[in-house]
CSV table of C-alpha atoms in Angstrom, one decimal:
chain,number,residue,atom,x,y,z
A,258,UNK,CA,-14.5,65.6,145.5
A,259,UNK,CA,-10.7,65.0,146.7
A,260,UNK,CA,-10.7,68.7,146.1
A,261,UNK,CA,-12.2,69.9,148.8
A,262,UNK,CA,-13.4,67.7,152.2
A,263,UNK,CA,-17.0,66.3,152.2
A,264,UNK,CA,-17.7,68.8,155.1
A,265,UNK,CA,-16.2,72.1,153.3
A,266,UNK,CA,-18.3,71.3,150.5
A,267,UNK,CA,-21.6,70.6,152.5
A,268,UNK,CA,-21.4,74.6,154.3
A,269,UNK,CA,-20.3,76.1,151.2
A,270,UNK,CA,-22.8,74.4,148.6
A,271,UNK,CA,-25.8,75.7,151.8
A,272,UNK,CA,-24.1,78.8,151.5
A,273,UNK,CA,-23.8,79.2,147.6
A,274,UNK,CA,-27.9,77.9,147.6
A,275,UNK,CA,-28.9,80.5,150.1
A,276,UNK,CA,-27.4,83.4,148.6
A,277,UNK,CA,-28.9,82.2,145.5
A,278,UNK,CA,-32.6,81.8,146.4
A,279,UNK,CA,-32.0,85.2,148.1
A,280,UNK,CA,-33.8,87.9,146.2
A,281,UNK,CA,-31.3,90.3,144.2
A,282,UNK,CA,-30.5,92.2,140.8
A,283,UNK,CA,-30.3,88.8,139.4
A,284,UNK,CA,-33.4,87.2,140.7
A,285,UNK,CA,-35.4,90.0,139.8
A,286,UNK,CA,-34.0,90.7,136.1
A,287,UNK,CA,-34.9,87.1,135.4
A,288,UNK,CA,-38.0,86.7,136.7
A,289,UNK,CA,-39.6,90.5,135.0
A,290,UNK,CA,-38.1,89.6,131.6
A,291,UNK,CA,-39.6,85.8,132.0
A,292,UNK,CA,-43.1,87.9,132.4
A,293,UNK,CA,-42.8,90.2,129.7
A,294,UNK,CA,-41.2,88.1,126.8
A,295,UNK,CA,-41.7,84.7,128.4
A,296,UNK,CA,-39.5,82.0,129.9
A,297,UNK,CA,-37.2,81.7,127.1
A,298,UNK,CA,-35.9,85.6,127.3
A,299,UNK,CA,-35.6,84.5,131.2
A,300,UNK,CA,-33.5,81.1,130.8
A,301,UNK,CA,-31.0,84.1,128.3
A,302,UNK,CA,-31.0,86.0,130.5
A,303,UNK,CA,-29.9,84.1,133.3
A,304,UNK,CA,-27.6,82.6,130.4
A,305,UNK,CA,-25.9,86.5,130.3
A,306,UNK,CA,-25.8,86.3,134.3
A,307,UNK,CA,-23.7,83.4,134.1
A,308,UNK,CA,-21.4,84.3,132.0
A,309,UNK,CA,-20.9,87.5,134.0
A,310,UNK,CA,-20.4,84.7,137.7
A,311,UNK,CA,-18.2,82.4,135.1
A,312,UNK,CA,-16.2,85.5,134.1
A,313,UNK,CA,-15.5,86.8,138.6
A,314,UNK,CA,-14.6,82.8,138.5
A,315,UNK,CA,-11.6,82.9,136.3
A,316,UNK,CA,-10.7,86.5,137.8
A,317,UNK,CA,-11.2,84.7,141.2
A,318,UNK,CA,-8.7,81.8,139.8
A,319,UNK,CA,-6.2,84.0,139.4
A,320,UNK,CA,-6.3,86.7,141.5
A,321,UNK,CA,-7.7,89.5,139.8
A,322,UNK,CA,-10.9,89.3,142.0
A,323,UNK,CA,-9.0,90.2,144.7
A,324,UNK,CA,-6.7,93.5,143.3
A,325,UNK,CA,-10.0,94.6,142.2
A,326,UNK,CA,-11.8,94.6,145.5
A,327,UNK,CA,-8.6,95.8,147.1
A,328,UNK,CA,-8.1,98.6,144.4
A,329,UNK,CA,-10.7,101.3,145.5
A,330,UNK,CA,-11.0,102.7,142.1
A,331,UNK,CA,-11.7,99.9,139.9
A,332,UNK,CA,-14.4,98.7,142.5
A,333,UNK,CA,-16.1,101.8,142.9
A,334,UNK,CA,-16.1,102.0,139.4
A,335,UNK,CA,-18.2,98.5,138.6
A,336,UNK,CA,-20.1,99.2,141.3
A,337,UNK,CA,-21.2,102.4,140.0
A,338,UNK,CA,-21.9,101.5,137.0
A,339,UNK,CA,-23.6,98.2,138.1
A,340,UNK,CA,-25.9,100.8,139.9
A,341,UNK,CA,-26.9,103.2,137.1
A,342,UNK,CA,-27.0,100.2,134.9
A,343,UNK,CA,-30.0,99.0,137.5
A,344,UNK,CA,-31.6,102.8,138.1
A,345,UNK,CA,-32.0,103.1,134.5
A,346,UNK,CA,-33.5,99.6,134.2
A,347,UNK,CA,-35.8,101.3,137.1
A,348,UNK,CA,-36.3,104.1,135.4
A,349,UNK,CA,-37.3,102.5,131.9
A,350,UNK,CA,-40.1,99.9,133.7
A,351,UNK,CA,-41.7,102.6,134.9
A,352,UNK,CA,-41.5,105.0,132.1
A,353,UNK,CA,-42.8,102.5,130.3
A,354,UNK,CA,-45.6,102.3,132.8
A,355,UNK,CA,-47.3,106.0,132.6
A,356,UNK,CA,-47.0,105.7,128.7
A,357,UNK,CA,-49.3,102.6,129.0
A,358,UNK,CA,-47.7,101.1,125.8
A,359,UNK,CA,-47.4,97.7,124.9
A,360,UNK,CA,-44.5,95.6,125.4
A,361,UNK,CA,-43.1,95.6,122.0
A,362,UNK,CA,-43.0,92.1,120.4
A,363,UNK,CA,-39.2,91.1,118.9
A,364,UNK,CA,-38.3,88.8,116.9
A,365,UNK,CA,-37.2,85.6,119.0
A,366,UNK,CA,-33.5,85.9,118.2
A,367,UNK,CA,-32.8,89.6,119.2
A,368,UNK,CA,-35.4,89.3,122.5
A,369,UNK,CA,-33.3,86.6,123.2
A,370,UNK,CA,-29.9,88.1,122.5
A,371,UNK,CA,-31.1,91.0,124.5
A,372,UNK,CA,-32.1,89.7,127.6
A,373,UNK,CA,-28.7,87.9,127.6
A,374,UNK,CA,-26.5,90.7,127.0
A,375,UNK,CA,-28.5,93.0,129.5
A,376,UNK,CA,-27.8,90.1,132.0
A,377,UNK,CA,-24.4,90.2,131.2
A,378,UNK,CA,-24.5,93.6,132.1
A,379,UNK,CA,-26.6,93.2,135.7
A,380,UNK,CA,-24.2,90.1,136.3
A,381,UNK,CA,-20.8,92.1,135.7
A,382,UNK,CA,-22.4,95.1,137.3
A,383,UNK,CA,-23.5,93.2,140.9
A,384,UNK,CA,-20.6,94.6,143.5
A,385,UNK,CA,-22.1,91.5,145.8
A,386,UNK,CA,-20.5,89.3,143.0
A,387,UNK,CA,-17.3,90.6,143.3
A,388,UNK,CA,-17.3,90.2,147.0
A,389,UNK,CA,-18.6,86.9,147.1
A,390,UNK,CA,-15.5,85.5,145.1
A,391,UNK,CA,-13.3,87.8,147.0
A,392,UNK,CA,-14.5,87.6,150.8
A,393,UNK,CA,-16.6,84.0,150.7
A,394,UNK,CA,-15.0,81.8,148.2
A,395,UNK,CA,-11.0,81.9,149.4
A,396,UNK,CA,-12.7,80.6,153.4
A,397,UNK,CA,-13.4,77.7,151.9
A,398,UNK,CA,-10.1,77.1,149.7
A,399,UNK,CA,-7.4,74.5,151.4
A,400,UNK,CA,-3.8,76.5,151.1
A,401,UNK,CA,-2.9,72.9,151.5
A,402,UNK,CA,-4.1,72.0,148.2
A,403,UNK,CA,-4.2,72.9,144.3
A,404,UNK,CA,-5.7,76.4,145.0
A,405,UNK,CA,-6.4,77.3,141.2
A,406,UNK,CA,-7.9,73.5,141.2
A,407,UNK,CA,-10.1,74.8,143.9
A,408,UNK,CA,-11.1,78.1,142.9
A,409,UNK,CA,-12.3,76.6,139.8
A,410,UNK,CA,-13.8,73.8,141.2
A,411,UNK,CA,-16.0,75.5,143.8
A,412,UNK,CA,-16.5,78.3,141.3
A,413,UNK,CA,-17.8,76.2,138.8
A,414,UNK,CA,-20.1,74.6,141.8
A,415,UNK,CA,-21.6,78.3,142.7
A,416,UNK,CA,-22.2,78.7,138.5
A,417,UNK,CA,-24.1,75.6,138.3
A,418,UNK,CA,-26.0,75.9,141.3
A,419,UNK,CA,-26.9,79.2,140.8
A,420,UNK,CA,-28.0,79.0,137.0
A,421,UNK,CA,-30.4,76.1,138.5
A,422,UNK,CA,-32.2,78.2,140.5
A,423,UNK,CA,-32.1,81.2,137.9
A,424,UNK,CA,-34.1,78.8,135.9
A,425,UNK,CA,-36.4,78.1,138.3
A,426,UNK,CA,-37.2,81.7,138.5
A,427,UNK,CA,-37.5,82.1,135.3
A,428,UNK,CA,-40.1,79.9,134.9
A,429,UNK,CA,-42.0,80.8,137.9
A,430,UNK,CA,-41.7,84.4,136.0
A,431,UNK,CA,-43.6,83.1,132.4
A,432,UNK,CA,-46.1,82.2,134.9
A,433,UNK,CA,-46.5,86.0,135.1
A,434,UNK,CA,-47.4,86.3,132.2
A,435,UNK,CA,-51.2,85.9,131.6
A,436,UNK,CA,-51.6,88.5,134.5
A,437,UNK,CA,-49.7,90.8,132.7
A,438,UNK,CA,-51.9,90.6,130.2
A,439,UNK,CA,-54.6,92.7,131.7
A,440,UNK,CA,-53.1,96.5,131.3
A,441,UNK,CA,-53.9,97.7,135.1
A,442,UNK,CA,-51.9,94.6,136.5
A,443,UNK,CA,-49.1,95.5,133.7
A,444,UNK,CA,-48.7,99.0,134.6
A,445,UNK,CA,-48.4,98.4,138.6
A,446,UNK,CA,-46.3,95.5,138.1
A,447,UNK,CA,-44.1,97.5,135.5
A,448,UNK,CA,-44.0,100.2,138.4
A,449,UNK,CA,-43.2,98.3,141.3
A,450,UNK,CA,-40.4,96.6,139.2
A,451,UNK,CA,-38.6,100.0,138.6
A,452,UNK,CA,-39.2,100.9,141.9
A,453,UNK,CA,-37.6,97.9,142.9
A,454,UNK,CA,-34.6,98.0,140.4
A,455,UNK,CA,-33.7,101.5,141.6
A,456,UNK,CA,-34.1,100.3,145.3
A,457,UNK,CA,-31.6,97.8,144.4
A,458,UNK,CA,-29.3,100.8,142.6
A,459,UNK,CA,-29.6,102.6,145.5
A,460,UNK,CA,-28.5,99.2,147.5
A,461,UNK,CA,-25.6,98.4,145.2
A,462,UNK,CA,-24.5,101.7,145.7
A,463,UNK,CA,-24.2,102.0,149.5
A,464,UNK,CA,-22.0,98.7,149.0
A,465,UNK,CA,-18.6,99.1,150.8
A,466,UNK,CA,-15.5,96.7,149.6
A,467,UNK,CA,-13.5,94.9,152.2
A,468,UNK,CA,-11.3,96.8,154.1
């Protein structure tokens, strides 16, 4: 890539991978709806979590990444909502566990439609997103060349990567699935999911922009 030097592009794609694999919002969303409606809610959903990464791209093309990061209101408010979007996704697993109901059974087009607006929703919502284009991307920019050519560039680099390992997760979620057939495993693993999504509210909210 003339883009960017051979080097540059070796740290930042080990970079982009690790923060990838790392467990997250995003990892876990994919992965629980891949066990409870199957892999092809979880390849949506990660589908709605890359649209949200595709969406900081552009803002991180053209600068708006950074005024929201440095504008202490508009931050606070995505990251706020990004974690009571996540506590109530908490809160509804493990409702959903002490009521020991069934997971209700859509029809293939709006379970599909859901799990990729709701990770829309966890995508936009994730603070670490915002910093990620603000604080890691612009270190590995070249002020020496096309910046916007860049940003997209290595933008569009993080998007792919990243929805390749979504999908990974989302099928090592439908493996889930036949365990979560038996109710006890269902309503423990429904509980330490919400337990887990609220950890990670609680996480998102302790997030502090860059001063």
């Amino acid at each position: 890539m003339d883009l960017v030097s051979p080097s540059t592009l070796l740290a930042y794609v080990g970079l982009v991978i690790a923060i990838s694999v790392a467990p997250g919002p995003n990892v876990l969303f994919v992965m629980t709806q891949s066990a409870w409606r199957g892999p092809r809610a979880g390849f949506y959903a990660a589908a709605g979590i890359e649209t949200a990464n595709s969406v900081y791209v552009l803002f991180s093309a053209i600068g708006l990444a950074g005024l929201i990061a440095a504008s202490g209101a508009a931050f606070e408010f995505i990251k706020w909502a990004g974690a009571i979007y996540l506590a109530w996704l908490g809160f509804q697993a493990i409702r959903s566990s002490f009521l020991n109901r069934e997971t209700p059974v859509l029809p293939t087009g709006e379970a599909s439609s859901r799990a990729y607006r709701d990770g829309l929703m966890v995508g936009l919502g994730n603070p670490k997103t915002i910093l990620f284009f603000l604080a890691l991307l612009p270190q590995f920019i070249d002020p020496a060349r096309p910046i916007w050519s860049q940003s997209l560039a290595l933008g569009a680099i993080a998007v792919s990567i990243d929805l390749v390992v979504q999908v990974l997760y989302a099928l090592a979620g439908g493996a889930l699935s036949k365990a979560l057939s038996h109710k006890p495993v269902k309503r423990w693993f429904e509980r330490g999911v919400g337990g887990a999504f609220i950890g990670l509210a609680v996480a998102a909210a302790l997030v502090r922009r860059a001063a």
